[in-house]
Amino acid sequence: MRPQERTMRVKIRSLVQQVAIACGAVTVCVLVFQNLAHSLRDAGETERGASPKFPVVHGWQERAPRSLNRDYELPVAVDTNLVGDTGTEDAPVAIQKYEQLDEEEEERQRGILNALVATATAKPATTLDDVFISVKTTKNFHKTRLDLILKTWFNLARQQTWFFTDTEDGEYYHKTGGHLANTNCSASHNRRALCCKMASEFDAFLQSNKRWWCHFDDDNYVNVPQLVSTLADYDPLQDWYLGKPSIRAPLEIINRDNVSQRISFWFATGGAGFCISRSLGLKMMPIAGGGKFISVGEKIRLPDDVTMGYIIEHMLRKKLTVVDEFHSHLEPMRFVNTDSLARQVSFSYSQYGSEMNVLPIDGLDTRLDPTRLLSLHCLLFPNFSYCAT
């Protein structure tokens, strides 16, 4: 026999031996698993014959969480009448009752789970303590404007309202309960001075850890309860920019990064007030925090409220949500519906020569209340002492 044939026969013999060993191993495994299955089935039948059937609760752990009260605990026993011990019910009837109980219990537990999930995912309830209110002012208006605010709506939000001014003033620091912040910004009304104060307001809001920031001017009256009620309709964990524009179309400006292009965006006028959620404020922080707001205003060469809209609408691509209940001195106050004053958030006033742009409401003598905001306050909150006069 030639060496090549001998080698081939050795290889074939070795391959046949390996196949035989593999088949034997598979046979042994099949026999073992069959015996194990028969044992488990016999044990299960024995156990079912010795103990009653329990309803199955799908998707719930055997032991209720400790945070749930006894109403949420799982059942630990079943009425023995259901298993036919008295001999009065047939097996099919008992099985049908078990299945009905199983479905009812599963539905009850599903309802509990849905309630817990709804509670966990609901937007946080908003209270006055969740709001940081900032008011921009200047030394020249402390006497004429802050006194009016301190006499009216400030009393409804003393701990939540801060005034941002441009100089030290011990008298009004005391009157506001220490809520007068000197920004060290210029007292002028130019673009940089306005953006400087707005930057201080924004940074103070971030440090406050409040859920909402609402900015107003010192010629605004704020209906505090309605402000809180309005904010309660929005989730501070989402990005919200609430306010009212003073123009009828988006503002269009030159793109300073490419002067051959123009960009457009909406902005909420600061004269009516606006509110920003904390979620949005945190997204603004890398762009506007730490005084960077001033640099953005200088870049586009526009005042503070316009800069705010530029950052939010253009840079962050978040849209302004218009709230018509904000009012500024730029709109005729005589057109505000006096039957719905309690549903409005903010009001203002202005004077053009001898003509006053004020709410058309009765109340205190116009010599005592030329802005009509004292009279407004008395209409909304008549329990204040000076309202009786």
Coordinates of N, CA and C in Angstrom, one line a residue, residues 132 134 164 195-209 213 278 281 284-294 308:
F132 N -38.2 85.1 40.8 CA -37.3 86.2 41.0 C -37.7 87.4 40.2
S134 N -37.2 91.3 39.2 CA -36.2 92.4 39.2 C -36.8 93.6 38.5
F164 N -32.7 97.2 40.9 CA -31.3 97.3 40.4 C -31.1 98.7 39.9
C195 N -27.8 97.7 29.1 CA -27.3 96.3 29.1 C -26.5 95.9 30.3
C196 N -25.9 96.9 30.9 CA -25.1 96.6 32.2 C -26.1 96.2 33.3
K197 N -27.2 97.0 33.4 CA -28.1 96.6 34.5 C -28.8 95.3 34.2
M198 N -29.2 95.1 32.9 CA -29.8 93.8 32.6 C -28.9 92.6 32.9
A199 N -27.6 92.8 32.6 CA -26.6 91.8 32.9 C -26.6 91.5 34.4
S200 N -26.7 92.5 35.2 CA -26.7 92.3 36.7 C -28.0 91.6 37.1
E201 N -29.1 91.9 36.5 CA -30.3 91.2 36.9 C -30.2 89.8 36.5
F202 N -29.7 89.5 35.3 CA -29.6 88.1 34.9 C -28.7 87.3 35.7
D203 N -27.6 87.8 36.1 CA -26.7 87.1 37.0 C -27.2 86.8 38.3
A204 N -28.0 87.8 38.8 CA -28.6 87.7 40.2 C -29.7 86.6 40.1
F205 N -30.4 86.5 39.0 CA -31.4 85.4 38.9 C -30.7 84.0 38.9
L206 N -29.6 83.9 38.2 CA -28.9 82.6 38.1 C -28.5 82.2 39.5
Q207 N -28.0 83.2 40.3 CA -27.5 82.9 41.7 C -28.7 82.6 42.6
S208 N -29.9 83.0 42.3 CA -31.0 82.9 43.2 C -31.6 81.4 43.2
N209 N -31.3 80.7 42.1 CA -31.8 79.3 42.0 C -33.3 79.2 41.9
W213 N -37.6 84.0 36.2 CA -37.1 85.4 36.3 C -38.0 86.3 35.5
R278 N -36.1 79.0 34.2 CA -34.7 78.6 34.6 C -34.0 77.8 33.5
G281 N -32.8 80.1 31.0 CA -31.7 80.9 31.6 C -30.4 80.1 31.7
M284 N -28.8 80.1 28.4 CA -28.2 81.5 28.1 C -26.9 81.7 28.8
M285 N -26.7 81.0 29.9 CA -25.6 81.4 30.8 C -24.2 81.4 30.0
P286 N -23.9 80.4 29.2 CA -22.6 80.5 28.5 C -22.4 81.7 27.6
I287 N -23.6 82.2 27.1 CA -23.6 83.3 26.2 C -23.7 84.7 26.9
A288 N -24.5 84.7 27.9 CA -24.8 86.0 28.6 C -24.4 86.1 30.0
G289 N -24.0 85.0 30.7 CA -23.7 85.1 32.1 C -22.4 85.7 32.3
G290 N -22.2 86.1 33.6 CA -20.9 86.7 34.0 C -20.6 88.0 33.3
G291 N -21.6 88.8 32.9 CA -21.4 90.1 32.3 C -21.3 90.0 30.8
K292 N -21.3 88.8 30.2 CA -21.2 88.7 28.7 C -22.4 89.3 28.0
F293 N -23.5 89.5 28.7 CA -24.6 90.1 28.1 C -24.3 91.5 27.5
I294 N -23.4 92.2 28.2 CA -23.0 93.5 27.8 C -22.3 93.5 26.4
M308 N -31.8 90.9 24.6 CA -32.3 89.6 25.1 C -33.0 88.8 24.0

